Amino acid sequence: MTDQHPHVVVLGGGYAGTMAANRLQQHTNIDITLVNPREEFVHRLRLHQFAAGTGIATAEYAPMLGKRVRLVVDSAVRIDAPARMIRLESGDVLDYDYLIYAIGSTDSTAAGVPGLSEFAYPLSEFESAQRLRVALETSGPDVQITVVGAGLTGIEMASELADLGGTSGWCAADNWRPRLGRPHAGPSRSGSPDAGWTYWRTRR
């Protein structure tokens, strides 16, 4: 907290957090801090293009953030609401008057589906999309790919793969059930249809 101006901390530098921090600049009497674990902005809506090698999914924060937004590259590990304090992974502490929690969503499907974490590549995070990109670049011509997910992410991922000339299949989550021991088993009905999970196995 500052003596002169209220201090607003925004946790999460995605679409919502970045927009919130920039719009807060309309109020000239507040200090704004944006906390994000990455130095670059991740376009989550473009992760399918990045995974397929047809586009990029990151951008520099400098031209995106307003001049009055201070970017802190770190991760929050503890929020002490009564004390209005955030402890960061680096050991630093941020005091705040107001907190905006905008860390986004993550896919938790893997916890309930056997084999999913070993054989699937979710498209909800940059790191998993990066692993998928490497796997696609190093796979042979006989690889079979199945995209599981009936939302926009799954459809766009399947379209990118089809444009690359590979062999791919698409399956809606409603019609997919996990099968133990199968590398290409997909999420159960409880999984999000927007998950955009990608599986593959080598054709035999």
Short mmCIF file of N, CA and C in Angstrom, two decimals, residues 18-161:
data_model
loop_
_atom_site.label_atom_id
_atom_site.label_comp_id
_atom_site.label_asym_id
_atom_site.label_seq_id
_atom_site.Cartn_x
_atom_site.Cartn_y
_atom_site.Cartn_z
N THR A 18 -4.87 -8.36 -18.00
CA THR A 18 -4.26 -7.28 -18.77
C THR A 18 -5.27 -6.17 -19.06
N MET A 19 -6.48 -6.56 -19.43
CA MET A 19 -7.51 -5.56 -19.72
C MET A 19 -7.89 -4.80 -18.45
N ALA A 20 -8.00 -5.53 -17.34
CA ALA A 20 -8.35 -4.87 -16.08
C ALA A 20 -7.29 -3.85 -15.68
N ALA A 21 -6.02 -4.24 -15.78
CA ALA A 21 -4.94 -3.32 -15.41
C ALA A 21 -4.95 -2.08 -16.29
N ASN A 22 -5.15 -2.26 -17.57
CA ASN A 22 -5.16 -1.11 -18.48
C ASN A 22 -6.35 -0.19 -18.23
N ARG A 23 -7.50 -0.78 -17.96
CA ARG A 23 -8.69 0.05 -17.75
C ARG A 23 -8.62 0.81 -16.43
N LEU A 24 -7.90 0.26 -15.47
CA LEU A 24 -7.75 0.95 -14.20
C LEU A 24 -7.00 2.27 -14.35
N GLN A 25 -6.26 2.41 -15.44
CA GLN A 25 -5.51 3.64 -15.67
C GLN A 25 -6.42 4.84 -15.90
N GLN A 26 -7.69 4.58 -16.14
CA GLN A 26 -8.64 5.68 -16.27
C GLN A 26 -8.73 6.47 -14.96
N HIS A 27 -8.38 5.81 -13.87
CA HIS A 27 -8.37 6.47 -12.56
C HIS A 27 -6.93 6.90 -12.27
N THR A 28 -6.68 8.17 -12.30
CA THR A 28 -5.31 8.66 -12.17
C THR A 28 -4.80 8.66 -10.74
N ASN A 29 -5.66 8.35 -9.79
CA ASN A 29 -5.25 8.43 -8.39
C ASN A 29 -4.98 7.06 -7.77
N ILE A 30 -4.65 6.05 -8.58
CA ILE A 30 -4.33 4.73 -8.05
C ILE A 30 -3.02 4.22 -8.66
N ASP A 31 -2.35 3.35 -7.91
CA ASP A 31 -1.15 2.67 -8.40
C ASP A 31 -1.54 1.25 -8.78
N ILE A 32 -0.99 0.76 -9.90
CA ILE A 32 -1.41 -0.53 -10.46
C ILE A 32 -0.20 -1.43 -10.64
N THR A 33 -0.31 -2.65 -10.13
CA THR A 33 0.73 -3.66 -10.30
C THR A 33 0.12 -4.92 -10.89
N LEU A 34 0.71 -5.41 -11.96
CA LEU A 34 0.26 -6.65 -12.60
C LEU A 34 1.30 -7.73 -12.32
N VAL A 35 0.86 -8.84 -11.73
CA VAL A 35 1.76 -9.96 -11.40
C VAL A 35 1.47 -11.12 -12.34
N ASN A 36 2.51 -11.58 -13.02
CA ASN A 36 2.36 -12.69 -13.95
C ASN A 36 3.65 -13.51 -13.96
N PRO A 37 3.56 -14.84 -14.03
CA PRO A 37 4.78 -15.65 -13.99
C PRO A 37 5.62 -15.59 -15.26
N ARG A 38 5.09 -15.03 -16.33
CA ARG A 38 5.81 -14.96 -17.60
C ARG A 38 6.15 -13.51 -17.95
N GLU A 39 7.24 -13.36 -18.69
CA GLU A 39 7.59 -12.04 -19.21
C GLU A 39 6.79 -11.69 -20.45
N GLU A 40 6.17 -12.69 -21.05
CA GLU A 40 5.41 -12.48 -22.27
C GLU A 40 3.94 -12.82 -22.06
N PHE A 41 3.09 -12.15 -22.81
CA PHE A 41 1.66 -12.44 -22.82
C PHE A 41 1.41 -13.68 -23.67
N VAL A 42 0.57 -14.57 -23.18
CA VAL A 42 0.23 -15.79 -23.91
C VAL A 42 -1.17 -15.66 -24.50
N HIS A 43 -1.27 -15.76 -25.83
CA HIS A 43 -2.56 -15.78 -26.50
C HIS A 43 -3.10 -17.21 -26.43
N ARG A 44 -3.92 -17.50 -25.45
CA ARG A 44 -4.41 -18.87 -25.30
C ARG A 44 -5.29 -19.29 -26.47
N LEU A 45 -5.93 -18.31 -27.10
CA LEU A 45 -6.78 -18.63 -28.25
C LEU A 45 -5.98 -19.02 -29.48
N ARG A 46 -4.66 -18.87 -29.42
CA ARG A 46 -3.81 -19.23 -30.55
C ARG A 46 -2.89 -20.41 -30.24
N LEU A 47 -3.13 -21.09 -29.14
CA LEU A 47 -2.26 -22.20 -28.77
C LEU A 47 -2.33 -23.34 -29.78
N HIS A 48 -3.50 -23.51 -30.41
CA HIS A 48 -3.60 -24.58 -31.41
C HIS A 48 -2.72 -24.28 -32.63
N GLN A 49 -2.61 -23.01 -33.00
CA GLN A 49 -1.74 -22.64 -34.11
C GLN A 49 -0.28 -22.81 -33.73
N PHE A 50 0.06 -22.45 -32.52
CA PHE A 50 1.44 -22.62 -32.07
C PHE A 50 1.81 -24.10 -32.03
N ALA A 51 0.91 -24.94 -31.51
CA ALA A 51 1.19 -26.38 -31.42
C ALA A 51 1.38 -26.99 -32.80
N ALA A 52 0.62 -26.51 -33.78
CA ALA A 52 0.71 -27.05 -35.14
C ALA A 52 1.87 -26.43 -35.92
N GLY A 53 2.51 -25.42 -35.35
CA GLY A 53 3.63 -24.79 -36.04
C GLY A 53 3.22 -23.79 -37.10
N THR A 54 1.98 -23.31 -37.03
CA THR A 54 1.48 -22.39 -38.05
C THR A 54 1.32 -20.96 -37.54
N GLY A 55 1.68 -20.71 -36.29
CA GLY A 55 1.53 -19.38 -35.74
C GLY A 55 2.25 -19.24 -34.42
N ILE A 56 2.23 -18.03 -33.87
CA ILE A 56 2.84 -17.77 -32.58
C ILE A 56 1.75 -17.52 -31.56
N ALA A 57 2.08 -17.71 -30.29
CA ALA A 57 1.08 -17.55 -29.24
C ALA A 57 1.55 -16.65 -28.11
N THR A 58 2.64 -15.92 -28.31
CA THR A 58 3.13 -15.02 -27.29
C THR A 58 3.35 -13.63 -27.87
N ALA A 59 3.33 -12.64 -26.99
CA ALA A 59 3.56 -11.25 -27.40
C ALA A 59 4.21 -10.51 -26.25
N GLU A 60 4.99 -9.49 -26.57
CA GLU A 60 5.63 -8.68 -25.55
C GLU A 60 4.58 -7.85 -24.80
N TYR A 61 4.79 -7.71 -23.50
CA TYR A 61 3.87 -6.92 -22.69
C TYR A 61 4.03 -5.41 -22.92
N ALA A 62 5.23 -4.98 -23.27
CA ALA A 62 5.52 -3.55 -23.34
C ALA A 62 4.52 -2.76 -24.17
N PRO A 63 4.20 -3.18 -25.40
CA PRO A 63 3.23 -2.41 -26.18
C PRO A 63 1.78 -2.63 -25.75
N MET A 64 1.55 -3.61 -24.90
CA MET A 64 0.18 -3.94 -24.51
C MET A 64 -0.25 -3.22 -23.24
N LEU A 65 0.69 -3.07 -22.31
CA LEU A 65 0.36 -2.47 -21.02
C LEU A 65 0.53 -0.96 -21.06
N GLY A 66 -0.33 -0.29 -20.33
CA GLY A 66 -0.21 1.15 -20.22
C GLY A 66 1.02 1.56 -19.42
N LYS A 67 1.42 2.80 -19.54
CA LYS A 67 2.64 3.28 -18.91
C LYS A 67 2.56 3.26 -17.39
N ARG A 68 1.37 3.30 -16.85
CA ARG A 68 1.24 3.35 -15.39
C ARG A 68 1.07 1.97 -14.77
N VAL A 69 1.13 0.93 -15.57
CA VAL A 69 1.02 -0.43 -15.05
C VAL A 69 2.42 -0.98 -14.82
N ARG A 70 2.69 -1.37 -13.58
CA ARG A 70 3.99 -1.97 -13.25
C ARG A 70 3.87 -3.48 -13.35
N LEU A 71 4.71 -4.10 -14.17
CA LEU A 71 4.69 -5.55 -14.35
C LEU A 71 5.71 -6.21 -13.42
N VAL A 72 5.24 -7.17 -12.64
CA VAL A 72 6.10 -7.96 -11.77
C VAL A 72 6.06 -9.39 -12.26
N VAL A 73 7.20 -9.90 -12.72
CA VAL A 73 7.27 -11.28 -13.23
C VAL A 73 7.55 -12.19 -12.05
N ASP A 74 6.50 -12.81 -11.53
CA ASP A 74 6.60 -13.65 -10.35
C ASP A 74 5.28 -14.40 -10.19
N SER A 75 5.23 -15.29 -9.22
CA SER A 75 4.00 -16.06 -8.95
C SER A 75 3.60 -15.89 -7.49
N ALA A 76 2.32 -15.75 -7.25
CA ALA A 76 1.82 -15.65 -5.89
C ALA A 76 1.74 -17.04 -5.27
N VAL A 77 2.25 -17.17 -4.06
CA VAL A 77 2.19 -18.45 -3.36
C VAL A 77 1.28 -18.38 -2.14
N ARG A 78 0.98 -17.18 -1.68
CA ARG A 78 0.09 -17.04 -0.52
C ARG A 78 -0.55 -15.67 -0.54
N ILE A 79 -1.86 -15.66 -0.29
CA ILE A 79 -2.61 -14.41 -0.17
C ILE A 79 -3.12 -14.30 1.26
N ASP A 80 -2.71 -13.27 1.95
CA ASP A 80 -3.18 -13.00 3.31
C ASP A 80 -4.21 -11.88 3.22
N ALA A 81 -5.47 -12.27 3.08
CA ALA A 81 -6.52 -11.27 2.86
C ALA A 81 -6.68 -10.32 4.04
N PRO A 82 -6.71 -10.82 5.31
CA PRO A 82 -6.86 -9.87 6.42
C PRO A 82 -5.74 -8.83 6.48
N ALA A 83 -4.51 -9.25 6.13
CA ALA A 83 -3.38 -8.33 6.15
C ALA A 83 -3.21 -7.59 4.83
N ARG A 84 -4.01 -7.97 3.83
CA ARG A 84 -3.89 -7.40 2.49
C ARG A 84 -2.44 -7.48 1.98
N MET A 85 -1.97 -8.71 1.94
CA MET A 85 -0.58 -8.96 1.59
C MET A 85 -0.49 -10.19 0.71
N ILE A 86 0.40 -10.15 -0.29
CA ILE A 86 0.64 -11.28 -1.18
C ILE A 86 2.11 -11.66 -1.08
N ARG A 87 2.35 -12.93 -0.78
CA ARG A 87 3.73 -13.43 -0.76
C ARG A 87 4.02 -14.08 -2.11
N LEU A 88 5.13 -13.69 -2.71
CA LEU A 88 5.50 -14.17 -4.03
C LEU A 88 6.51 -15.30 -3.94
N GLU A 89 6.62 -16.05 -5.02
CA GLU A 89 7.53 -17.19 -5.06
C GLU A 89 8.98 -16.78 -4.84
N SER A 90 9.33 -15.59 -5.26
CA SER A 90 10.69 -15.08 -5.09
C SER A 90 11.01 -14.74 -3.65
N GLY A 91 9.99 -14.68 -2.80
CA GLY A 91 10.17 -14.27 -1.42
C GLY A 91 9.74 -12.84 -1.16
N ASP A 92 9.51 -12.07 -2.22
CA ASP A 92 9.05 -10.70 -2.06
C ASP A 92 7.60 -10.68 -1.58
N VAL A 93 7.23 -9.55 -1.01
CA VAL A 93 5.88 -9.36 -0.50
C VAL A 93 5.27 -8.11 -1.13
N LEU A 94 4.03 -8.22 -1.56
CA LEU A 94 3.29 -7.08 -2.10
C LEU A 94 2.14 -6.75 -1.17
N ASP A 95 2.06 -5.50 -0.76
CA ASP A 95 0.89 -5.01 -0.03
C ASP A 95 -0.09 -4.42 -1.02
N TYR A 96 -1.36 -4.52 -0.70
CA TYR A 96 -2.37 -3.99 -1.62
C TYR A 96 -3.55 -3.42 -0.86
N ASP A 97 -4.25 -2.53 -1.52
CA ASP A 97 -5.53 -2.04 -1.02
C ASP A 97 -6.69 -2.80 -1.65
N TYR A 98 -6.52 -3.12 -2.94
CA TYR A 98 -7.52 -3.89 -3.67
C TYR A 98 -6.81 -4.96 -4.49
N LEU A 99 -7.42 -6.13 -4.56
CA LEU A 99 -6.83 -7.25 -5.29
C LEU A 99 -7.80 -7.74 -6.36
N ILE A 100 -7.30 -7.89 -7.58
CA ILE A 100 -8.07 -8.50 -8.67
C ILE A 100 -7.45 -9.85 -8.97
N TYR A 101 -8.24 -10.90 -8.79
CA TYR A 101 -7.76 -12.28 -8.96
C TYR A 101 -8.17 -12.75 -10.35
N ALA A 102 -7.21 -12.79 -11.27
CA ALA A 102 -7.52 -13.09 -12.67
C ALA A 102 -6.52 -14.09 -13.23
N ILE A 103 -6.30 -15.18 -12.48
CA ILE A 103 -5.28 -16.14 -12.91
C ILE A 103 -5.78 -17.08 -13.99
N GLY A 104 -7.06 -17.03 -14.33
CA GLY A 104 -7.57 -17.86 -15.42
C GLY A 104 -7.93 -19.26 -14.97
N SER A 105 -8.16 -20.13 -15.94
CA SER A 105 -8.59 -21.50 -15.65
C SER A 105 -7.52 -22.49 -16.08
N THR A 106 -7.56 -23.66 -15.47
CA THR A 106 -6.68 -24.76 -15.86
C THR A 106 -7.52 -26.00 -16.06
N ASP A 107 -7.00 -26.96 -16.81
CA ASP A 107 -7.74 -28.18 -17.08
C ASP A 107 -7.38 -29.23 -16.04
N SER A 108 -8.39 -29.71 -15.30
CA SER A 108 -8.17 -30.69 -14.25
C SER A 108 -8.61 -32.09 -14.66
N THR A 109 -8.88 -32.30 -15.95
CA THR A 109 -9.39 -33.59 -16.41
C THR A 109 -8.41 -34.72 -16.15
N ALA A 110 -7.11 -34.44 -16.24
CA ALA A 110 -6.10 -35.49 -16.14
C ALA A 110 -6.15 -36.23 -14.82
N ALA A 111 -6.62 -35.56 -13.76
CA ALA A 111 -6.61 -36.18 -12.44
C ALA A 111 -7.54 -37.39 -12.38
N GLY A 112 -8.58 -37.45 -13.20
CA GLY A 112 -9.54 -38.53 -13.10
C GLY A 112 -9.53 -39.52 -14.24
N VAL A 113 -8.60 -39.40 -15.17
CA VAL A 113 -8.58 -40.29 -16.33
C VAL A 113 -7.24 -41.01 -16.39
N PRO A 114 -7.23 -42.33 -16.18
CA PRO A 114 -5.97 -43.08 -16.22
C PRO A 114 -5.28 -42.94 -17.58
N GLY A 115 -3.99 -42.68 -17.55
CA GLY A 115 -3.19 -42.59 -18.76
C GLY A 115 -3.18 -41.24 -19.42
N LEU A 116 -4.04 -40.34 -18.96
CA LEU A 116 -4.16 -39.05 -19.65
C LEU A 116 -2.89 -38.21 -19.53
N SER A 117 -2.34 -38.14 -18.32
CA SER A 117 -1.15 -37.31 -18.12
C SER A 117 0.06 -37.85 -18.86
N GLU A 118 0.09 -39.17 -19.11
CA GLU A 118 1.24 -39.77 -19.80
C GLU A 118 1.15 -39.67 -21.31
N PHE A 119 -0.05 -39.69 -21.86
CA PHE A 119 -0.19 -39.85 -23.30
C PHE A 119 -0.92 -38.71 -24.00
N ALA A 120 -1.38 -37.71 -23.27
CA ALA A 120 -2.17 -36.65 -23.88
C ALA A 120 -1.48 -35.30 -23.75
N TYR A 121 -1.87 -34.39 -24.60
CA TYR A 121 -1.32 -33.04 -24.61
C TYR A 121 -2.47 -32.03 -24.53
N PRO A 122 -2.79 -31.52 -23.36
CA PRO A 122 -3.86 -30.52 -23.26
C PRO A 122 -3.43 -29.21 -23.91
N LEU A 123 -4.40 -28.49 -24.43
CA LEU A 123 -4.10 -27.21 -25.08
C LEU A 123 -4.57 -26.03 -24.24
N SER A 124 -4.52 -26.19 -22.93
CA SER A 124 -4.94 -25.11 -22.05
C SER A 124 -3.77 -24.29 -21.53
N GLU A 125 -2.55 -24.80 -21.69
CA GLU A 125 -1.36 -24.10 -21.20
C GLU A 125 -0.29 -24.05 -22.28
N PHE A 126 0.55 -23.03 -22.21
CA PHE A 126 1.60 -22.85 -23.21
C PHE A 126 2.60 -24.00 -23.18
N GLU A 127 2.96 -24.47 -21.97
CA GLU A 127 3.96 -25.52 -21.86
C GLU A 127 3.51 -26.81 -22.52
N SER A 128 2.26 -27.19 -22.33
CA SER A 128 1.77 -28.42 -22.95
C SER A 128 1.65 -28.26 -24.46
N ALA A 129 1.27 -27.07 -24.92
CA ALA A 129 1.23 -26.82 -26.36
C ALA A 129 2.64 -26.89 -26.96
N GLN A 130 3.62 -26.44 -26.20
CA GLN A 130 5.00 -26.51 -26.66
C GLN A 130 5.47 -27.95 -26.76
N ARG A 131 5.10 -28.78 -25.78
CA ARG A 131 5.46 -30.20 -25.84
C ARG A 131 4.80 -30.88 -27.03
N LEU A 132 3.55 -30.51 -27.29
CA LEU A 132 2.86 -31.09 -28.44
C LEU A 132 3.54 -30.68 -29.74
N ARG A 133 3.96 -29.44 -29.83
CA ARG A 133 4.63 -28.97 -31.04
C ARG A 133 5.91 -29.77 -31.30
N VAL A 134 6.70 -29.99 -30.25
CA VAL A 134 7.93 -30.76 -30.40
C VAL A 134 7.62 -32.19 -30.81
N ALA A 135 6.59 -32.78 -30.19
CA ALA A 135 6.22 -34.15 -30.53
C ALA A 135 5.76 -34.26 -31.98
N LEU A 136 5.01 -33.28 -32.45
CA LEU A 136 4.55 -33.30 -33.84
C LEU A 136 5.71 -33.15 -34.81
N GLU A 137 6.66 -32.30 -34.46
CA GLU A 137 7.81 -32.07 -35.34
C GLU A 137 8.73 -33.28 -35.43
N THR A 138 8.74 -34.10 -34.38
CA THR A 138 9.64 -35.25 -34.36
C THR A 138 8.93 -36.57 -34.65
N SER A 139 7.63 -36.54 -34.91
CA SER A 139 6.88 -37.77 -35.17
C SER A 139 7.08 -38.21 -36.62
N GLY A 140 6.88 -39.50 -36.83
CA GLY A 140 7.03 -40.06 -38.17
C GLY A 140 5.81 -39.84 -39.03
N PRO A 141 5.87 -40.23 -40.29
CA PRO A 141 4.75 -40.01 -41.22
C PRO A 141 3.55 -40.90 -40.92
N ASP A 142 3.72 -41.96 -40.14
CA ASP A 142 2.63 -42.90 -39.90
C ASP A 142 1.90 -42.63 -38.59
N VAL A 143 2.13 -41.49 -38.00
CA VAL A 143 1.50 -41.21 -36.72
C VAL A 143 0.01 -40.96 -36.92
N GLN A 144 -0.79 -41.45 -35.99
CA GLN A 144 -2.24 -41.20 -35.98
C GLN A 144 -2.55 -40.27 -34.82
N ILE A 145 -3.35 -39.27 -35.07
CA ILE A 145 -3.66 -38.26 -34.06
C ILE A 145 -5.16 -38.21 -33.84
N THR A 146 -5.55 -38.17 -32.58
CA THR A 146 -6.95 -38.00 -32.23
C THR A 146 -7.10 -36.77 -31.35
N VAL A 147 -7.95 -35.87 -31.74
CA VAL A 147 -8.25 -34.68 -30.96
C VAL A 147 -9.58 -34.92 -30.26
N VAL A 148 -9.59 -34.84 -28.95
CA VAL A 148 -10.80 -35.08 -28.17
C VAL A 148 -11.28 -33.75 -27.61
N GLY A 149 -12.48 -33.37 -27.95
CA GLY A 149 -13.03 -32.11 -27.49
C GLY A 149 -13.96 -31.52 -28.53
N ALA A 150 -15.17 -31.17 -28.11
CA ALA A 150 -16.19 -30.70 -29.04
C ALA A 150 -16.29 -29.18 -29.08
N GLY A 151 -15.35 -28.50 -28.42
CA GLY A 151 -15.40 -27.05 -28.43
C GLY A 151 -14.56 -26.45 -29.54
N LEU A 152 -14.40 -25.13 -29.49
CA LEU A 152 -13.66 -24.43 -30.54
C LEU A 152 -12.20 -24.87 -30.60
N THR A 153 -11.60 -25.09 -29.43
CA THR A 153 -10.19 -25.48 -29.41
C THR A 153 -9.97 -26.80 -30.13
N GLY A 154 -10.81 -27.79 -29.83
CA GLY A 154 -10.67 -29.09 -30.47
C GLY A 154 -10.88 -29.03 -31.97
N ILE A 155 -11.90 -28.30 -32.39
CA ILE A 155 -12.19 -28.19 -33.82
C ILE A 155 -11.05 -27.48 -34.55
N GLU A 156 -10.56 -26.39 -33.98
CA GLU A 156 -9.49 -25.65 -34.63
C GLU A 156 -8.19 -26.44 -34.65
N MET A 157 -7.92 -27.22 -33.59
CA MET A 157 -6.72 -28.04 -33.58
C MET A 157 -6.80 -29.10 -34.67
N ALA A 158 -7.95 -29.76 -34.78
CA ALA A 158 -8.12 -30.77 -35.82
C ALA A 158 -7.98 -30.16 -37.21
N SER A 159 -8.49 -28.95 -37.39
CA SER A 159 -8.39 -28.28 -38.69
C SER A 159 -6.94 -27.95 -39.03
N GLU A 160 -6.18 -27.49 -38.03
CA GLU A 160 -4.76 -27.20 -38.26
C GLU A 160 -4.01 -28.46 -38.67
N LEU A 161 -4.30 -29.57 -37.99
CA LEU A 161 -3.62 -30.82 -38.32
C LEU A 161 -4.01 -31.30 -39.71
#
